[in-house]
PDB file of C-alpha atoms and ligand atoms in Angstrom:
ATOM      1  CA  MET A   1     -74.484 -53.848 144.204  1.00 97.00           C
ATOM      2  CA  LYS A   2     -73.089 -57.325 143.169  1.00 98.00           C
ATOM      3  CA  ILE A   3     -75.349 -59.926 143.774  1.00 98.00           C
ATOM      4  CA  LEU A   4     -74.638 -63.834 142.998  1.00 98.00           C
ATOM      5  CA  ILE A   5     -77.818 -66.118 142.711  1.00 98.00           C
ATOM      6  CA  LEU A   6     -76.532 -69.812 143.545  1.00 99.00           C
ATOM      7  CA  ASN A   7     -78.711 -72.286 142.933  1.00 98.00           C
ATOM      8  CA  GLY A   8     -78.595 -76.043 144.051  1.00 98.00           C
ATOM      9  CA  PRO A   9     -79.063 -79.595 143.290  1.00 98.00           C
ATOM     10  CA  ASN A  10     -82.159 -80.190 140.997  1.00 98.00           C
ATOM     11  CA  LEU A  11     -82.468 -76.891 140.780  1.00 98.00           C
ATOM     12  CA  ASN A  12     -81.940 -76.748 137.035  1.00 97.00           C
ATOM     13  CA  LEU A  13     -84.891 -78.911 136.372  1.00 97.00           C
ATOM     14  CA  LEU A  14     -86.967 -76.299 137.932  1.00 97.00           C
ATOM     15  CA  GLY A  15     -90.445 -76.077 135.910  1.00 96.00           C
ATOM     16  CA  LYS A  16     -90.162 -79.443 134.775  1.00 96.00           C
ATOM     17  CA  ARG A  17     -89.163 -81.046 138.306  1.00 96.00           C
ATOM     18  CA  GLU A  18     -92.805 -81.725 140.744  1.00 96.00           C
ATOM     19  CA  PRO A  19     -94.545 -78.429 139.003  1.00 97.00           C
ATOM     20  CA  GLY A  20     -97.578 -78.868 141.775  1.00 96.00           C
ATOM     21  CA  ILE A  21     -94.795 -77.905 144.005  1.00 97.00           C
ATOM     22  CA  TYR A  22     -92.219 -75.792 142.267  1.00 97.00           C
ATOM     23  CA  GLY A  23     -94.464 -74.312 139.471  1.00 95.00           C
ATOM     24  CA  SER A  24     -93.992 -74.498 136.100  1.00 96.00           C
ATOM     25  CA  ARG A  25     -91.399 -72.019 135.299  1.00 97.00           C
ATOM     26  CA  GLY A  26     -88.193 -72.436 134.397  1.00 96.00           C
ATOM     27  CA  PHE A  27     -85.820 -70.333 136.547  1.00 97.00           C
ATOM     28  CA  LEU A  28     -83.716 -68.557 133.627  1.00 97.00           C
ATOM     29  CA  ASP A  29     -86.953 -66.707 132.636  1.00 96.00           C
ATOM     30  CA  TYR A  30     -87.794 -65.636 135.936  1.00 98.00           C
ATOM     31  CA  TYR A  31     -83.929 -64.572 136.625  1.00 98.00           C
ATOM     32  CA  GLU A  32     -84.040 -62.729 133.503  1.00 98.00           C
ATOM     33  CA  GLU A  33     -87.410 -60.732 134.946  1.00 97.00           C
ATOM     34  CA  LEU A  34     -85.560 -60.434 138.579  1.00 98.00           C
ATOM     35  CA  ARG A  35     -82.774 -58.541 136.497  1.00 98.00           C
ATOM     36  CA  GLU A  36     -85.022 -56.201 134.525  1.00 98.00           C
ATOM     37  CA  ARG A  37     -86.683 -55.182 137.727  1.00 98.00           C
ATOM     38  CA  TYR A  38     -83.486 -54.186 139.699  1.00 98.00           C
ATOM     39  CA  PRO A  39     -81.511 -52.780 136.616  1.00 98.00           C
ATOM     40  CA  GLU A  40     -79.225 -51.044 139.085  1.00 97.00           C
ATOM     41  CA  ILE A  41     -77.788 -54.483 140.333  1.00 98.00           C
ATOM     42  CA  GLU A  42     -75.086 -56.569 139.020  1.00 98.00           C
ATOM     43  CA  PHE A  43     -76.486 -59.703 139.022  1.00 98.00           C
ATOM     44  CA  ASP A  44     -74.352 -63.422 138.347  1.00 98.00           C
ATOM     45  CA  TYR A  45     -76.612 -67.222 138.277  1.00 98.00           C
ATOM     46  CA  TYR A  46     -74.781 -70.165 139.104  1.00 98.00           C
ATOM     47  CA  GLN A  47     -76.145 -73.792 139.268  1.00 98.00           C
ATOM     48  CA  SER A  48     -74.372 -77.232 140.303  1.00 98.00           C
ATOM     49  CA  ASN A  49     -75.897 -80.004 141.252  1.00 98.00           C
ATOM     50  CA  ILE A  50     -72.177 -80.791 142.863  1.00 98.00           C
ATOM     51  CA  GLU A  51     -71.719 -79.460 146.998  1.00 98.00           C
ATOM     52  CA  GLY A  52     -67.709 -78.625 146.089  1.00 98.00           C
ATOM     53  CA  GLU A  53     -68.995 -76.336 142.822  1.00 98.00           C
ATOM     54  CA  MET A  54     -71.372 -74.737 145.110  1.00 99.00           C
ATOM     55  CA  ILE A  55     -68.401 -74.225 147.912  1.00 98.00           C
ATOM     56  CA  ASN A  56     -65.622 -72.834 145.320  1.00 98.00           C
ATOM     57  CA  LYS A  57     -68.383 -70.460 143.950  1.00 98.00           C
ATOM     58  CA  ILE A  58     -68.738 -69.194 147.117  1.00 98.00           C
ATOM     59  CA  HIS A  59     -65.470 -68.811 147.801  1.00 98.00           C
ATOM     60  CA  GLU A  60     -65.301 -66.820 144.610  1.00 98.00           C
ATOM     61  CA  VAL A  61     -67.666 -63.926 144.946  1.00 98.00           C
ATOM     62  CA  GLY A  62     -67.619 -64.018 149.111  1.00 98.00           C
ATOM     63  CA  PHE A  63     -64.910 -61.370 150.124  1.00 98.00           C
ATOM     64  CA  SER A  64     -65.858 -59.268 147.309  1.00 97.00           C
ATOM     65  CA  TRP A  65     -69.577 -58.880 146.752  1.00 98.00           C
ATOM     66  CA  ASP A  66     -72.725 -57.300 148.616  1.00 98.00           C
ATOM     67  CA  GLY A  67     -74.856 -60.538 148.583  1.00 98.00           C
ATOM     68  CA  ILE A  68     -75.474 -64.496 147.744  1.00 99.00           C
ATOM     69  CA  VAL A  69     -79.588 -65.670 147.328  1.00 99.00           C
ATOM     70  CA  LEU A  70     -78.844 -68.774 148.825  1.00 99.00           C
ATOM     71  CA  ASN A  71     -81.068 -72.387 147.590  1.00 98.00           C
ATOM     72  CA  ALA A  72     -79.116 -74.972 148.598  1.00 98.00           C
ATOM     73  CA  GLY A  73     -81.849 -77.296 147.972  1.00 98.00           C
ATOM     74  CA  ALA A  74     -81.656 -80.727 149.803  1.00 98.00           C
ATOM     75  CA  TYR A  75     -77.851 -80.428 150.817  1.00 98.00           C
ATOM     76  CA  THR A  76     -79.798 -77.278 152.838  1.00 98.00           C
ATOM     77  CA  HIS A  77     -80.954 -80.394 155.328  1.00 98.00           C
ATOM     78  CA  THR A  78     -77.122 -81.605 155.234  1.00 98.00           C
ATOM     79  CA  SER A  79     -74.291 -80.106 154.401  1.00 98.00           C
ATOM     80  CA  VAL A  80     -71.815 -79.120 157.075  1.00 98.00           C
ATOM     81  CA  ALA A  81     -69.149 -78.081 154.415  1.00 98.00           C
ATOM     82  CA  LEU A  82     -71.658 -75.523 153.690  1.00 98.00           C
ATOM     83  CA  GLN A  83     -72.602 -74.219 156.282  1.00 98.00           C
ATOM     84  CA  ASP A  84     -68.836 -73.835 157.546  1.00 98.00           C
ATOM     85  CA  ALA A  85     -68.461 -71.960 153.501  1.00 98.00           C
ATOM     86  CA  ILE A  86     -70.786 -69.201 154.766  1.00 98.00           C
ATOM     87  CA  ARG A  87     -69.417 -68.690 158.297  1.00 98.00           C
ATOM     88  CA  GLY A  88     -66.253 -68.371 156.483  1.00 98.00           C
ATOM     89  CA  ILE A  89     -66.645 -65.267 154.704  1.00 98.00           C
ATOM     90  CA  ASN A  90     -67.765 -61.557 154.679  1.00 98.00           C
ATOM     91  CA  THR A  91     -70.707 -61.126 152.112  1.00 98.00           C
ATOM     92  CA  PRO A  92     -74.224 -61.755 153.389  1.00 98.00           C
ATOM     93  CA  VAL A  93     -75.992 -65.225 152.446  1.00 98.00           C
ATOM     94  CA  VAL A  94     -79.861 -65.187 152.542  1.00 99.00           C
ATOM     95  CA  GLU A  95     -81.080 -68.566 152.318  1.00 99.00           C
ATOM     96  CA  VAL A  96     -84.649 -68.864 150.145  1.00 98.00           C
ATOM     97  CA  HIS A  97     -86.743 -71.882 149.162  1.00 98.00           C
ATOM     98  CA  ILE A  98     -89.567 -72.074 146.941  1.00 98.00           C
ATOM     99  CA  SER A  99     -91.755 -74.075 148.891  1.00 98.00           C
ATOM    100  CA  ASN A 100     -92.718 -73.751 152.720  1.00 98.00           C
ATOM    101  CA  VAL A 101     -90.110 -76.193 153.882  1.00 98.00           C
ATOM    102  CA  HIS A 102     -91.580 -76.509 157.267  1.00 98.00           C
ATOM    103  CA  THR A 103     -95.337 -77.470 155.827  1.00 98.00           C
ATOM    104  CA  ARG A 104     -93.748 -80.501 153.557  1.00 98.00           C
ATOM    105  CA  GLU A 105     -91.842 -83.816 155.655  1.00 98.00           C
ATOM    106  CA  GLU A 106     -90.257 -83.185 158.826  1.00 98.00           C
ATOM    107  CA  PHE A 107     -86.465 -83.950 157.349  1.00 97.00           C
ATOM    108  CA  ARG A 108     -86.796 -80.698 155.690  1.00 98.00           C
ATOM    109  CA  HIS A 109     -87.795 -78.219 158.519  1.00 98.00           C
ATOM    110  CA  LYS A 110     -84.189 -78.552 160.002  1.00 98.00           C
ATOM    111  CA  SER A 111     -81.885 -76.673 157.892  1.00 98.00           C
ATOM    112  CA  MET A 112     -78.077 -76.833 158.633  1.00 98.00           C
ATOM    113  CA  ILE A 113     -77.061 -73.434 156.881  1.00 98.00           C
ATOM    114  CA  SER A 114     -79.668 -70.934 158.444  1.00 98.00           C
ATOM    115  CA  CYS A 115     -77.405 -70.438 161.729  1.00 98.00           C
ATOM    116  CA  ALA A 116     -74.556 -69.051 159.253  1.00 98.00           C
ATOM    117  CA  CYS A 117     -76.768 -67.113 157.368  1.00 98.00           C
ATOM    118  CA  LEU A 118     -78.585 -63.400 157.083  1.00 98.00           C
ATOM    119  CA  GLY A 119     -81.877 -64.500 157.466  1.00 98.00           C
ATOM    120  CA  VAL A 120     -83.963 -66.998 155.702  1.00 98.00           C
ATOM    121  CA  ILE A 121     -87.343 -66.694 153.056  1.00 98.00           C
ATOM    122  CA  CYS A 122     -89.425 -69.618 152.257  1.00 98.00           C
ATOM    123  CA  GLY A 123     -92.695 -70.925 151.144  1.00 98.00           C
ATOM    124  CA  PHE A 124     -93.270 -67.501 148.367  1.00 98.00           C
ATOM    125  CA  GLY A 125     -92.858 -69.415 145.040  1.00 98.00           C
ATOM    126  CA  LEU A 126     -90.119 -67.933 143.081  1.00 98.00           C
ATOM    127  CA  ASP A 127     -90.631 -64.901 144.391  1.00 98.00           C
ATOM    128  CA  SER A 128     -88.651 -66.110 147.362  1.00 98.00           C
ATOM    129  CA  TYR A 129     -85.674 -64.985 145.800  1.00 98.00           C
ATOM    130  CA  ARG A 130     -87.314 -61.544 145.320  1.00 98.00           C
ATOM    131  CA  LEU A 131     -87.456 -61.389 148.670  1.00 98.00           C
ATOM    132  CA  GLY A 132     -84.144 -62.443 149.221  1.00 98.00           C
ATOM    133  CA  VAL A 133     -82.610 -59.263 146.980  1.00 98.00           C
ATOM    134  CA  GLU A 134     -85.131 -56.939 149.591  1.00 98.00           C
ATOM    135  CA  ALA A 135     -83.825 -58.072 152.181  1.00 98.00           C
ATOM    136  CA  LEU A 136     -79.608 -58.226 151.129  1.00 98.00           C
ATOM    137  CA  ILE A 137     -80.774 -54.191 149.232  1.00 98.00           C
ATOM    138  CA  ALA A 138     -82.451 -53.635 152.968  1.00 98.00           C
ATOM    139  CA  HIS A 139     -79.372 -55.098 154.921  1.00 97.00           C
ATOM    140  CA  LYS A 140     -77.380 -53.016 152.697  1.00 96.00           C
ATOM    141  CA  GLY A 141     -78.561 -49.324 153.821  1.00 91.00           C
TER     142      GLY A 141
HETATM  143  C1  DQA B   1     -85.673 -76.496 148.339  1.00 54.75           C
HETATM  144  C2  DQA B   1     -86.746 -77.414 149.347  1.00 54.75           C
HETATM  145  C3  DQA B   1     -85.877 -78.179 149.398  1.00 54.75           C
HETATM  146  O1  DQA B   1     -86.169 -79.062 150.907  1.00 54.75           O
HETATM  147  C4  DQA B   1     -85.948 -79.534 148.608  1.00 54.75           C
HETATM  148  O2  DQA B   1     -84.957 -79.942 148.378  1.00 54.75           O
HETATM  149  C5  DQA B   1     -85.232 -78.646 147.148  1.00 54.75           C
HETATM  150  C6  DQA B   1     -85.749 -77.220 146.984  1.00 54.75           C
HETATM  151  C7  DQA B   1     -87.570 -75.204 147.886  1.00 54.75           C
HETATM  152  O3  DQA B   1     -86.775 -73.979 147.158  1.00 54.75           O
HETATM  153  O4  DQA B   1     -88.196 -75.620 148.112  1.00 54.75           O
HETATM  154  O5  DQA B   1     -84.588 -79.258 146.362  1.00 54.75           O
HETATM  155  O6  DQA B   1     -84.802 -75.905 148.827  1.00 54.75           O
END
């Protein structure tokens, strides 16, 4: 199985950014652990602060890879273009969030991308990504 982990804006700052909400662990450290846990899966990791670059990456893998675990950061709440990109590909996408967005500000309660995704996982810290991988494995069957 080939799975892309795709992180959006400000997620390059994980570990430094609002640690009370997002924790104090950098993403690359967590990503290594994830790869070790699933040696049979081929992972790629891509992070961008730029919406169009995220869309290009979705197009690049979206007709041949088995799944995308997507944390679109704040674009989750705004981006029709990301919704269209997800709708436009064949590869299933699981939307993930580190924090429980439903316990936070009201503007975070609305996702523009959920309706195009296989499902949504939020609120489990970095473990949300592993749960996203498990969802893709179960979906593939
Ligand atoms: C986030 C939640 C978003 O509302 C926020 O803009 C982020 C991170 C999360 O992982 O909890 O950047 O997607």
